[in-house]
Amino acid sequence: MALKNEMNIPDHDDFYKELIDSQRDMSDDEQQLMNAKLVLILANEVGDREKLSAAIKLAATRP
């Protein structure tokens, strides 16, 4: 299953800023917990097991 490779987030720079700003005053452990929770929330929203497996493989690929 191929995932989207083109930018698909409206105002992606604003989204990135919001994400970074939301963690600005957190410890490393708090940031990791928030990121883990966010991944699980978004995975639940996607809900497609095949897409989630493809995303895991893509994210685990080293540059």
PDB file of C-alpha atoms in Angstrom:
ATOM      1  CA  MET A   1       0.000   0.000   0.000  1.00  0.00           C
ATOM      2  CA  ALA A   2       1.479   3.330  -1.072  1.00  0.00           C
ATOM      3  CA  LEU A   3       1.080   6.282   1.248  1.00  0.00           C
ATOM      4  CA  LYS A   4       0.696   9.891   0.136  1.00  0.00           C
ATOM      5  CA  ASN A   5       4.057  11.440  -0.685  1.00  0.00           C
ATOM      6  CA  GLU A   6       2.852  14.944  -1.467  1.00  0.00           C
ATOM      7  CA  MET A   7       2.094  17.543   1.212  1.00  0.00           C
ATOM      8  CA  ASN A   8      -1.485  16.963   2.350  1.00  0.00           C
ATOM      9  CA  ILE A   9      -1.785  19.271   5.373  1.00  0.00           C
ATOM     10  CA  PRO A  10      -3.272  22.717   4.788  1.00  0.00           C
ATOM     11  CA  ASP A  11      -1.038  25.370   6.360  1.00  0.00           C
ATOM     12  CA  HIS A  12       1.593  22.714   7.124  1.00  0.00           C
ATOM     13  CA  ASP A  13       4.048  25.301   8.491  1.00  0.00           C
ATOM     14  CA  ASP A  14       1.426  26.482  10.994  1.00  0.00           C
ATOM     15  CA  PHE A  15       0.702  22.880  11.952  1.00  0.00           C
ATOM     16  CA  TYR A  16       4.401  22.211  12.586  1.00  0.00           C
ATOM     17  CA  LYS A  17       4.680  25.400  14.668  1.00  0.00           C
ATOM     18  CA  GLU A  18       1.608  24.393  16.707  1.00  0.00           C
ATOM     19  CA  LEU A  19       3.096  20.955  17.365  1.00  0.00           C
ATOM     20  CA  ILE A  20       6.490  22.362  18.411  1.00  0.00           C
ATOM     21  CA  ASP A  21       4.909  25.110  20.526  1.00  0.00           C
ATOM     22  CA  SER A  22       2.693  22.560  22.317  1.00  0.00           C
ATOM     23  CA  GLN A  23       5.830  20.807  23.615  1.00  0.00           C
ATOM     24  CA  ARG A  24       8.004  23.833  24.310  1.00  0.00           C
ATOM     25  CA  ASP A  25       7.727  23.693  28.117  1.00  0.00           C
ATOM     26  CA  MET A  26       7.676  19.897  28.408  1.00  0.00           C
ATOM     27  CA  SER A  27      10.471  17.653  29.594  1.00  0.00           C
ATOM     28  CA  ASP A  28      11.858  15.068  27.166  1.00  0.00           C
ATOM     29  CA  ASP A  29       9.784  12.368  28.860  1.00  0.00           C
ATOM     30  CA  GLU A  30       6.608  14.468  28.604  1.00  0.00           C
ATOM     31  CA  GLN A  31       7.315  15.142  24.916  1.00  0.00           C
ATOM     32  CA  GLN A  32       7.792  11.430  24.239  1.00  0.00           C
ATOM     33  CA  LEU A  33       4.545  10.603  26.043  1.00  0.00           C
ATOM     34  CA  MET A  34       2.635  13.266  24.111  1.00  0.00           C
ATOM     35  CA  ASN A  35       4.075  12.025  20.802  1.00  0.00           C
ATOM     36  CA  ALA A  36       3.136   8.435  21.645  1.00  0.00           C
ATOM     37  CA  LYS A  37      -0.399   9.510  22.555  1.00  0.00           C
ATOM     38  CA  LEU A  38      -0.675  11.565  19.367  1.00  0.00           C
ATOM     39  CA  VAL A  39       0.464   8.600  17.254  1.00  0.00           C
ATOM     40  CA  LEU A  40      -2.169   6.351  18.840  1.00  0.00           C
ATOM     41  CA  ILE A  41      -4.933   8.963  18.476  1.00  0.00           C
ATOM     42  CA  LEU A  42      -4.089   9.496  14.795  1.00  0.00           C
ATOM     43  CA  ALA A  43      -3.716   5.751  14.176  1.00  0.00           C
ATOM     44  CA  ASN A  44      -7.187   5.249  15.584  1.00  0.00           C
ATOM     45  CA  GLU A  45      -8.477   8.027  13.320  1.00  0.00           C
ATOM     46  CA  VAL A  46      -6.871   6.412  10.235  1.00  0.00           C
ATOM     47  CA  GLY A  47      -8.259   3.041  11.265  1.00  0.00           C
ATOM     48  CA  ASP A  48      -6.931   1.245   8.183  1.00  0.00           C
ATOM     49  CA  ARG A  49      -4.613  -1.544   9.331  1.00  0.00           C
ATOM     50  CA  GLU A  50      -2.895  -1.843   5.951  1.00  0.00           C
ATOM     51  CA  LYS A  51      -2.118   1.894   5.864  1.00  0.00           C
ATOM     52  CA  LEU A  52      -0.881   1.780   9.451  1.00  0.00           C
ATOM     53  CA  SER A  53       1.491  -1.099   8.643  1.00  0.00           C
ATOM     54  CA  ALA A  54       2.809   0.805   5.618  1.00  0.00           C
ATOM     55  CA  ALA A  55       3.320   3.903   7.792  1.00  0.00           C
ATOM     56  CA  ILE A  56       5.229   1.885  10.395  1.00  0.00           C
ATOM     57  CA  LYS A  57       7.528   0.505   7.713  1.00  0.00           C
ATOM     58  CA  LEU A  58       8.056   3.945   6.192  1.00  0.00           C
ATOM     59  CA  ALA A  59       8.795   5.542   9.574  1.00  0.00           C
ATOM     60  CA  ALA A  60      11.219   2.748  10.498  1.00  0.00           C
ATOM     61  CA  THR A  61      13.224   3.220   7.266  1.00  0.00           C
ATOM     62  CA  ARG A  62      16.574   4.787   7.996  1.00  0.00           C
ATOM     63  CA  PRO A  63      17.766   7.535   5.653  1.00  0.00           C
TER      64      PRO A  63
END
